[in-house]
Coordinates of N, CA and C in Angstrom, one line a residue:
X1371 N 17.7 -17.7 13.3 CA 16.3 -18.0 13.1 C 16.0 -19.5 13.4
X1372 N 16.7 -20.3 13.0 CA 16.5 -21.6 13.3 C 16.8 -21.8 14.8
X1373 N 17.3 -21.4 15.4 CA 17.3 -21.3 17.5 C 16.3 -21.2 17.9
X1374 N 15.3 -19.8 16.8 CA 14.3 -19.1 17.5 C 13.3 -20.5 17.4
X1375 N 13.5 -21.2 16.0 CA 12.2 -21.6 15.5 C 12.5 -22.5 16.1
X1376 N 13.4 -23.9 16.3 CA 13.6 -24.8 17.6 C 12.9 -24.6 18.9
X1377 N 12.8 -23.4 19.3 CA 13.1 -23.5 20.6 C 11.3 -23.5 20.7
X1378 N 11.1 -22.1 19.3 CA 9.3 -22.3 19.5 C 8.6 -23.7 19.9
X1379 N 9.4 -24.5 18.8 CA 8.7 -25.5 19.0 C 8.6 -26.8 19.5
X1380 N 10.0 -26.4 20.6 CA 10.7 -27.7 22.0 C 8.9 -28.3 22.3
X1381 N 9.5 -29.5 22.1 CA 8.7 -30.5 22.5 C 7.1 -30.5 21.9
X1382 N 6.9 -30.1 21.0 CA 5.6 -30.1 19.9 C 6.2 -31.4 18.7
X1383 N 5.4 -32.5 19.4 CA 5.7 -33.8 18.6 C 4.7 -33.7 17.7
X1384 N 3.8 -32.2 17.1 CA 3.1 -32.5 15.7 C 4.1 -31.7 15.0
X1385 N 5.0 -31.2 15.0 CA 5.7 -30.3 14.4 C 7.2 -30.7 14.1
X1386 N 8.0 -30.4 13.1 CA 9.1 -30.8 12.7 C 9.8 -29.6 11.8
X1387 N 10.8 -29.4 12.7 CA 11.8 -28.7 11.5 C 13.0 -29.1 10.6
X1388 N 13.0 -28.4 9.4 CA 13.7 -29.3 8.6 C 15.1 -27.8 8.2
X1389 N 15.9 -28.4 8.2 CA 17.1 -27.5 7.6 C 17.5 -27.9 6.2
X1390 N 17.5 -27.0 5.0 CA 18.1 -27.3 3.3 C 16.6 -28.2 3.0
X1391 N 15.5 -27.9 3.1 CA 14.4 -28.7 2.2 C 14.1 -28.7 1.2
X1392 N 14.6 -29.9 -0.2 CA 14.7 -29.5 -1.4 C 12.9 -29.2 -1.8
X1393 N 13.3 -28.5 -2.7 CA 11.4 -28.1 -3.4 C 11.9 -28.3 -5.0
X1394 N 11.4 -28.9 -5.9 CA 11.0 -28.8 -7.4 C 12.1 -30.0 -7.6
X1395 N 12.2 -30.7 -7.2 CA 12.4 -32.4 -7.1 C 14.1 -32.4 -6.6
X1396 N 14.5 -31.1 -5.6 CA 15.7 -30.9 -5.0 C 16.4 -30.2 -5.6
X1397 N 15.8 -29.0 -6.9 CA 16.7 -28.2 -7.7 C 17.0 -26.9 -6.6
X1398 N 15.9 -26.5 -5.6 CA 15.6 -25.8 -5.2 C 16.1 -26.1 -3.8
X1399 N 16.4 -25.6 -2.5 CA 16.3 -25.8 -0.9 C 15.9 -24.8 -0.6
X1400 N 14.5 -24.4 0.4 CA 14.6 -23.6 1.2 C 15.8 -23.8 2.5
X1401 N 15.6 -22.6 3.1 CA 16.7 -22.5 4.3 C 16.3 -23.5 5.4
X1402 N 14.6 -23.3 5.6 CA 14.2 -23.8 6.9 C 12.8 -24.1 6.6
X1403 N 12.4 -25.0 6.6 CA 10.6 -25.6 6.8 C 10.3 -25.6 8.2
X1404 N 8.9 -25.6 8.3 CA 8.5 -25.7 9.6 C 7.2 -26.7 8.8
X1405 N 7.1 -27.8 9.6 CA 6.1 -28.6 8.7 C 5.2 -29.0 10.4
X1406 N 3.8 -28.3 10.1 CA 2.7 -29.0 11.2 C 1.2 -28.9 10.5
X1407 N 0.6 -27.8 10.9 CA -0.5 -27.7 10.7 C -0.5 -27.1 9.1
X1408 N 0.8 -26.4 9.0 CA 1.0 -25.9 7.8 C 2.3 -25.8 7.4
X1409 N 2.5 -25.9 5.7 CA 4.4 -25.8 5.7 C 4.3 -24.5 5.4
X1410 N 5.4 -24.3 6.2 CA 6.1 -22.6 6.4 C 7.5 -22.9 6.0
X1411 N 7.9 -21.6 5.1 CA 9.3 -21.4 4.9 C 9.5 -20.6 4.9
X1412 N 11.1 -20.7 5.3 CA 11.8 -19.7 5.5 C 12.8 -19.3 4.6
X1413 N 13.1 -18.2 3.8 CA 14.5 -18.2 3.4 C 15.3 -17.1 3.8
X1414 N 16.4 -17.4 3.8 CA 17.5 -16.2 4.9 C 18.7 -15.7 3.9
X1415 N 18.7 -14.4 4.1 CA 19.7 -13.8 3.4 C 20.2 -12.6 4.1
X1416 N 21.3 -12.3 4.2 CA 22.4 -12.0 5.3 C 22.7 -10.4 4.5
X1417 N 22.8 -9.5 5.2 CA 23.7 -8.2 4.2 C 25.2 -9.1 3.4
X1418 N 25.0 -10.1 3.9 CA 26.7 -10.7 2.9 C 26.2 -11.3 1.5
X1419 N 25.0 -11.6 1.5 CA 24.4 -12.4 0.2 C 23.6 -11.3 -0.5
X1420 N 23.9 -11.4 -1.9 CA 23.2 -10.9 -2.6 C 21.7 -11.5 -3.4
X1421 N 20.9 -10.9 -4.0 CA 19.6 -11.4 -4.3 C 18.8 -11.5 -5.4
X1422 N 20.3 -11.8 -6.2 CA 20.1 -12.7 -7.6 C 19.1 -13.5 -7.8
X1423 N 19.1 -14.9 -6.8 CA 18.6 -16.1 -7.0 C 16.9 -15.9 -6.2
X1424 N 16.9 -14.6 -5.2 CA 15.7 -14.3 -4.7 C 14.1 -14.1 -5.5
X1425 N 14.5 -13.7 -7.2 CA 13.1 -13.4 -7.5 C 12.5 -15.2 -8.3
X1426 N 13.8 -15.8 -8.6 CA 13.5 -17.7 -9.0 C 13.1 -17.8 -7.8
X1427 N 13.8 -18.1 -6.5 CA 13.3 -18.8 -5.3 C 12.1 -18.5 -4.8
X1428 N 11.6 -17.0 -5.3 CA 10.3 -16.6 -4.7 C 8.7 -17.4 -5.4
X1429 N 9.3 -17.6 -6.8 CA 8.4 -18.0 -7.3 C 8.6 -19.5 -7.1
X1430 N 9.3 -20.4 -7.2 CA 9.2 -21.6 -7.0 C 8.9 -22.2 -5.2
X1431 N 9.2 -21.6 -4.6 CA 8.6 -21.3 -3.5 C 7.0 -20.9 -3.1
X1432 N 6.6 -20.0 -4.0 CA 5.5 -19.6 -3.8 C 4.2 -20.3 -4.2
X1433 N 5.1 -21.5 -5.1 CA 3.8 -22.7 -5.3 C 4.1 -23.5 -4.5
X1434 N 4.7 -23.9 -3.4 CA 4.3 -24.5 -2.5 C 4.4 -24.5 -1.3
X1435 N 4.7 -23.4 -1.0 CA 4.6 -23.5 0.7 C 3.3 -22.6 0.8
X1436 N 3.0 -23.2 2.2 CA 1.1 -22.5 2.9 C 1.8 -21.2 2.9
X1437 N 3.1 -21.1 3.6 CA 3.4 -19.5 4.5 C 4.7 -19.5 3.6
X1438 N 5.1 -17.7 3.6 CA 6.7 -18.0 3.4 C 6.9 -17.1 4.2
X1439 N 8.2 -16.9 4.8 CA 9.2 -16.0 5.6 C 10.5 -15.3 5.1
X1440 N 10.7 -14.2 4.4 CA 11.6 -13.9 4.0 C 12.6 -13.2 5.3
X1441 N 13.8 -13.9 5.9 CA 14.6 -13.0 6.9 C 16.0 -12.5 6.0
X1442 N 16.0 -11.1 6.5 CA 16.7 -10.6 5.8 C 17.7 -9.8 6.4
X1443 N 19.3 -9.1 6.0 CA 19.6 -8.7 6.7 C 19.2 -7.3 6.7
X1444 N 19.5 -6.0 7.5 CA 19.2 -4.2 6.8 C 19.7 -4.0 6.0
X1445 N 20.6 -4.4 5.3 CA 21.1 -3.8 3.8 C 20.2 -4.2 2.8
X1446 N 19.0 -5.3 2.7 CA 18.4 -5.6 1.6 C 17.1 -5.4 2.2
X1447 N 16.8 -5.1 3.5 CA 15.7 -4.9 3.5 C 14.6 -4.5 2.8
X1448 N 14.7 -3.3 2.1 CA 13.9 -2.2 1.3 C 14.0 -3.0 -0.1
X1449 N 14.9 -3.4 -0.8 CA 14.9 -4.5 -2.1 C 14.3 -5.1 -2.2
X1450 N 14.8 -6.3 -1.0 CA 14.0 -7.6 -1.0 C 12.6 -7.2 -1.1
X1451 N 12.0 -6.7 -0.4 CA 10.2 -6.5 -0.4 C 9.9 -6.2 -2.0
X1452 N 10.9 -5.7 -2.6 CA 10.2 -5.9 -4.2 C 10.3 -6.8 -5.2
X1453 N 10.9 -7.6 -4.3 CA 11.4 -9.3 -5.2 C 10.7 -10.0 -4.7
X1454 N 9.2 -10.3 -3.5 CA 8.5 -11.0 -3.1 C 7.5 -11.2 -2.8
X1455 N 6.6 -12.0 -2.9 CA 4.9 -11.5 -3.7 C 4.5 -11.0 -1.5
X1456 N 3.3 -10.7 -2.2 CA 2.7 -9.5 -1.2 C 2.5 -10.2 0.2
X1457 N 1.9 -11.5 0.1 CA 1.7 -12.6 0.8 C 2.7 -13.0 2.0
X1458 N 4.2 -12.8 1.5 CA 5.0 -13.1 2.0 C 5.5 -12.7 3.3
X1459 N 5.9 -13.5 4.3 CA 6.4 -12.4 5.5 C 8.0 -11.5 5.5
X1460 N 8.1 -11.2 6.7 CA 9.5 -10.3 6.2 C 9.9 -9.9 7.9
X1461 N 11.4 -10.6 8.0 CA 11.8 -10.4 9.3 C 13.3 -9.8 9.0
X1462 N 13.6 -8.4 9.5 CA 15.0 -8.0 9.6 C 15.9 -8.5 10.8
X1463 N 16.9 -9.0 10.3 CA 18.2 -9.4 11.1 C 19.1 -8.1 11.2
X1464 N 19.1 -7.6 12.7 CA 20.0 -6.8 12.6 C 21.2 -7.3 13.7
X1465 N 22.0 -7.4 13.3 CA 23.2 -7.8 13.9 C 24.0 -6.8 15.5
X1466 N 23.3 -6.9 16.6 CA 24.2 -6.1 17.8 C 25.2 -6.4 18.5
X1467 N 25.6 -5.8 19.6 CA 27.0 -5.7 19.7 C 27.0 -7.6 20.0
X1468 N 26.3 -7.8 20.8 CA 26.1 -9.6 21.4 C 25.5 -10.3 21.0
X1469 N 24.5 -9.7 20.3 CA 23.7 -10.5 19.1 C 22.8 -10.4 18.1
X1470 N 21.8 -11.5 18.0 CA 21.4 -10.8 16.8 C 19.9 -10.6 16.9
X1471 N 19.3 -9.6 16.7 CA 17.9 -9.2 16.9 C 17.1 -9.5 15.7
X1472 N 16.1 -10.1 15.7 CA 15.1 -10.4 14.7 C 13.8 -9.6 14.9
X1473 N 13.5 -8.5 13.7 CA 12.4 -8.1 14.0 C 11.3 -8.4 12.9
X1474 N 10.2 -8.5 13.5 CA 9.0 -8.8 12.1 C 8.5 -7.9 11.9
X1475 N 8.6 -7.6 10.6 CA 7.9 -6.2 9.7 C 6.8 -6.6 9.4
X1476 N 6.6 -7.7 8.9 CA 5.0 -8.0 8.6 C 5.2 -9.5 8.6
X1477 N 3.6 -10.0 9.0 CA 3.5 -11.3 9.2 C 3.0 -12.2 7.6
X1478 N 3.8 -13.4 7.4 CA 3.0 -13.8 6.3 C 1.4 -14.4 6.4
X1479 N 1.3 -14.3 5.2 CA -0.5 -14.6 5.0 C 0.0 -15.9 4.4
X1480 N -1.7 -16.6 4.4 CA -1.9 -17.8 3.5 C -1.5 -18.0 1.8
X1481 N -0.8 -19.0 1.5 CA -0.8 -18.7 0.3 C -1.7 -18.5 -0.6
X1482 N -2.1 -18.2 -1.7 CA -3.2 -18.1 -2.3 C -3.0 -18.7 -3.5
X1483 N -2.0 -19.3 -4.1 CA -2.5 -20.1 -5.1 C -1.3 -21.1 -5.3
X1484 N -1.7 -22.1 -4.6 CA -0.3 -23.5 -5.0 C -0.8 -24.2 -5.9
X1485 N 0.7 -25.3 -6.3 CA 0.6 -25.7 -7.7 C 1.2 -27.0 -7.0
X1486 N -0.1 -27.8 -7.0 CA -0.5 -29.6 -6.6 C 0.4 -30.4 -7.3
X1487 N 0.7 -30.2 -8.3 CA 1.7 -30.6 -8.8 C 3.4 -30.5 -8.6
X1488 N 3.5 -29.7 -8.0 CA 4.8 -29.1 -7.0 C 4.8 -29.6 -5.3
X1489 N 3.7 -29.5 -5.0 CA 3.3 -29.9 -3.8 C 3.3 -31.6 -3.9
X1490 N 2.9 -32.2 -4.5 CA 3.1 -33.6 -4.7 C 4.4 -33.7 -4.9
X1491 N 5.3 -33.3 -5.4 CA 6.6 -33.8 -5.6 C 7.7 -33.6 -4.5
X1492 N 6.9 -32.8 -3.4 CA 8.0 -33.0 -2.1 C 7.8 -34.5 -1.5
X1493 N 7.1 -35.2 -2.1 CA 6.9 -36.7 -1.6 C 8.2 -37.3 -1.6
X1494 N 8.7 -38.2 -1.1 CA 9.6 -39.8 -2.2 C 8.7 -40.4 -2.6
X1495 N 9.3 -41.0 -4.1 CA 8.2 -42.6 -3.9 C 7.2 -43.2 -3.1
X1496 N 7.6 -43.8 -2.5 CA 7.2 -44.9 -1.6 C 6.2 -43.9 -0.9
X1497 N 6.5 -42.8 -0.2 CA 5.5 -41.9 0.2 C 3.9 -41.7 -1.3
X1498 N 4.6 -41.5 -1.5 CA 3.3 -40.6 -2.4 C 2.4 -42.6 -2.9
X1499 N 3.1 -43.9 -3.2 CA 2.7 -44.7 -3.3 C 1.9 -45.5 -1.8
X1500 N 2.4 -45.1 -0.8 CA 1.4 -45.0 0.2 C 0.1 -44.7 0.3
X1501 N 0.5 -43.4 0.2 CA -1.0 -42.0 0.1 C -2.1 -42.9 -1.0
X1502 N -1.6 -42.9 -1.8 CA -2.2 -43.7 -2.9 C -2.5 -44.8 -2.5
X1503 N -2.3 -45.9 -2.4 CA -3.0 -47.1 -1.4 C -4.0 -46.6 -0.1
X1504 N -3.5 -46.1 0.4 CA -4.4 -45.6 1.8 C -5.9 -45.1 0.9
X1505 N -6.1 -44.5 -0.1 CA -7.0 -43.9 -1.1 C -7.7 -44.7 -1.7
X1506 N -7.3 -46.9 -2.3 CA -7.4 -47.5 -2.8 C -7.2 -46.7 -4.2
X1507 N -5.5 -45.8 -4.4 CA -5.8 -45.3 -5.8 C -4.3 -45.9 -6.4
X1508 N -3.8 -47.4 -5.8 CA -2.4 -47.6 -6.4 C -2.8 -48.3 -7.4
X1509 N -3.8 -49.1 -8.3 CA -4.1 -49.8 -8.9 C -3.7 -49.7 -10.1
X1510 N -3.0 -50.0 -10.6 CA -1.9 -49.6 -11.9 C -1.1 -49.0 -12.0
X1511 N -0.4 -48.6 -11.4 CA 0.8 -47.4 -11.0 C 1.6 -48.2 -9.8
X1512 N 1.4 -49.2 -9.4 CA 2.4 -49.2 -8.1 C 4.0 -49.5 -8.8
X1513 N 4.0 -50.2 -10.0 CA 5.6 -50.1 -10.2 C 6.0 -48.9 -11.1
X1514 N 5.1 -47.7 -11.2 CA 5.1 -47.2 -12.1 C 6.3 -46.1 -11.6
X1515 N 7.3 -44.7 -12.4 CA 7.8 -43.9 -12.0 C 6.8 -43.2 -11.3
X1516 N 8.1 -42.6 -10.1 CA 7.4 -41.4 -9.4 C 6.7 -40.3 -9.8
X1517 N 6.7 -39.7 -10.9 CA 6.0 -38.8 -11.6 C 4.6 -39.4 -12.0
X1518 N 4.4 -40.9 -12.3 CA 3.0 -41.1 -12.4 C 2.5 -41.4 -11.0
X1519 N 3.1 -41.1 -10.3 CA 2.2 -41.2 -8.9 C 1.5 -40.1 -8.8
X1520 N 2.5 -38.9 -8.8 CA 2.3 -37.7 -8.4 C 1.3 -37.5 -9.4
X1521 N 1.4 -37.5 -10.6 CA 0.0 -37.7 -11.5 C -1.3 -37.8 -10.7
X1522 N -1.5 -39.2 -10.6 CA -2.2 -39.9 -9.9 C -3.0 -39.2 -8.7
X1523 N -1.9 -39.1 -7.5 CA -2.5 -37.8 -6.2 C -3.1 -36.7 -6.8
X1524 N -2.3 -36.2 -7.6 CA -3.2 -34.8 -8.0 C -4.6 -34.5 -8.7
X1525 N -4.5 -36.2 -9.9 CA -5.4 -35.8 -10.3 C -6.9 -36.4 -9.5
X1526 N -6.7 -37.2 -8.4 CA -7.6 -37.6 -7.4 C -7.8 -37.2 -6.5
X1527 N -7.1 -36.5 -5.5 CA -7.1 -36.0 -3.8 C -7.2 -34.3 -4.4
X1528 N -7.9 -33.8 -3.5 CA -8.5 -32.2 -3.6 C -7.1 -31.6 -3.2
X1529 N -6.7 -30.3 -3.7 CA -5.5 -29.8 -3.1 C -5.2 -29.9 -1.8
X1530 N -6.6 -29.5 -0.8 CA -6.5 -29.6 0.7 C -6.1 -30.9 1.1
X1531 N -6.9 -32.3 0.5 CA -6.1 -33.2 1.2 C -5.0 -33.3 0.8
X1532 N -4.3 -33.3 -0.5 CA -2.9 -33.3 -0.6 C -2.0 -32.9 -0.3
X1533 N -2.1 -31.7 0.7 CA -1.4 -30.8 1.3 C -1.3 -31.5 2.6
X1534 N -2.7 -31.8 3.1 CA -2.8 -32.6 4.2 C -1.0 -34.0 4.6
X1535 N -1.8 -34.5 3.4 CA -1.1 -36.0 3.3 C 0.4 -36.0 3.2
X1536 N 0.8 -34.7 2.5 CA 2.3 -34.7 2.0 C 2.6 -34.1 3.4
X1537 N 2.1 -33.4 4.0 CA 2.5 -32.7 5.8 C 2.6 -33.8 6.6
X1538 N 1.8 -34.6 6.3 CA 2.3 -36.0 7.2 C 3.2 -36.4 6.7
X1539 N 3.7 -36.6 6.2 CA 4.3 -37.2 5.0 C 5.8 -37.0 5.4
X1540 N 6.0 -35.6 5.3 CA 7.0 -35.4 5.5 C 7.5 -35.2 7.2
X1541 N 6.3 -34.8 8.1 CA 6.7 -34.9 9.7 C 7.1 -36.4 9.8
X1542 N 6.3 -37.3 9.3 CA 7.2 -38.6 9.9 C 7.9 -38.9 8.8
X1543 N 8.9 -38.5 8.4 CA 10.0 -39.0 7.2 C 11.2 -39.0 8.0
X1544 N 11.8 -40.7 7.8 CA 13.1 -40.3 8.3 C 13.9 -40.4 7.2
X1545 N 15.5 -40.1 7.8 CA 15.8 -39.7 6.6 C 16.3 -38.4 6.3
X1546 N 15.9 -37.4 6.8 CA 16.1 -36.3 6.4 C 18.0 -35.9 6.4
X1547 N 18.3 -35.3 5.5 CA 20.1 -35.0 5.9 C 20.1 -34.1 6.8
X1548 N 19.4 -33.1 7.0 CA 19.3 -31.8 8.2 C 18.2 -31.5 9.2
X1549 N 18.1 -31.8 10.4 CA 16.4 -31.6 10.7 C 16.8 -31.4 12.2
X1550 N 16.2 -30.3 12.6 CA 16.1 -29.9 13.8 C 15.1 -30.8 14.7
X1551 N 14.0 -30.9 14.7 CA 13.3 -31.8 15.8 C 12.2 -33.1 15.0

């Protein structure tokens, strides 16, 4: 998946892929972000993994990414779809003799209800105290912890721009430990 999603997006300098992107202040990693016009995620699970940790990851996931992508292998196919809100997409990995085929069963939709307060916390510091100056909104908070920042953005910037701001946010972040382009 991450070949496919690379390759989709060779040479799209608004777009960035991220490999292990922590969510819920790094308790959490999705497998694969795609961060442009919108953050998309992906999570991957193999007929070798089981899907314990799938109905937590779905919800903490599901407050903040625009899109999600569940890829899966055919042994959990038919499960997984009941461990994952409706919204969600769904691609089977079937493994052939040379390789490996990826098919989409259905495409994800928009999210329909994120939690701005989760979405602010994929910031670092220094980011989210950026956003906030750019706003004229650091004015008492600049030495403050990162949580009263995120305070701060959320309880000022409309969800759409904050979704905005953290997308930028994180396309030009260096830094990352894993990142495809």
């Amino acid at each position: 998946m991450l070949a496919r999603l690379a390759k989709q997006h060779a040479g799209d300098d608004s777009t960035r892929v991220v490999q292990e992107m922590g969510v819920w202040n790094g308790a959490v990693r999705v497998d694969i972000a795609v961060i442009n016009g919108e953050l998309s995620g992906f999570e991957l699970k193999s007929d070798s993994d089981n899907l314990l940790r799938l109905p937590q990851q779905a919800d903490i996931y599901s407050r903040v990414f625009d899109r999600m992508t569940l890829v899966v292998g055919q042994k959990h196919a038919v499960k997984a779809v009941e461990l994952i809100p409706a919204w969600w997409g769904i691609v089977v990995a079937t493994q052939g003799k040379r390789s490996l085929t990826l098919k989409s069963i259905k495409r994800s939709r928009k999210n329909p209800a994120q939690d701005a307060m989760l979405v602010a916390q994929l910031l670092w510091r220094d980011e989210a105290l950026s956003i906030l100056e750019k706003y004229n909104l650091s004015k008492g908070v600049k030495s403050k912890a990162a949580h009263v920042l995120y305070e701060r953005l959320v309880e000022k910037l409309t969800l759409n721009n904050l979704r905005d701001e953290v997308r930028q946010s994180l396309k030009n972040r260096d830094g990352w430990k894993n990142q495809g382009n």
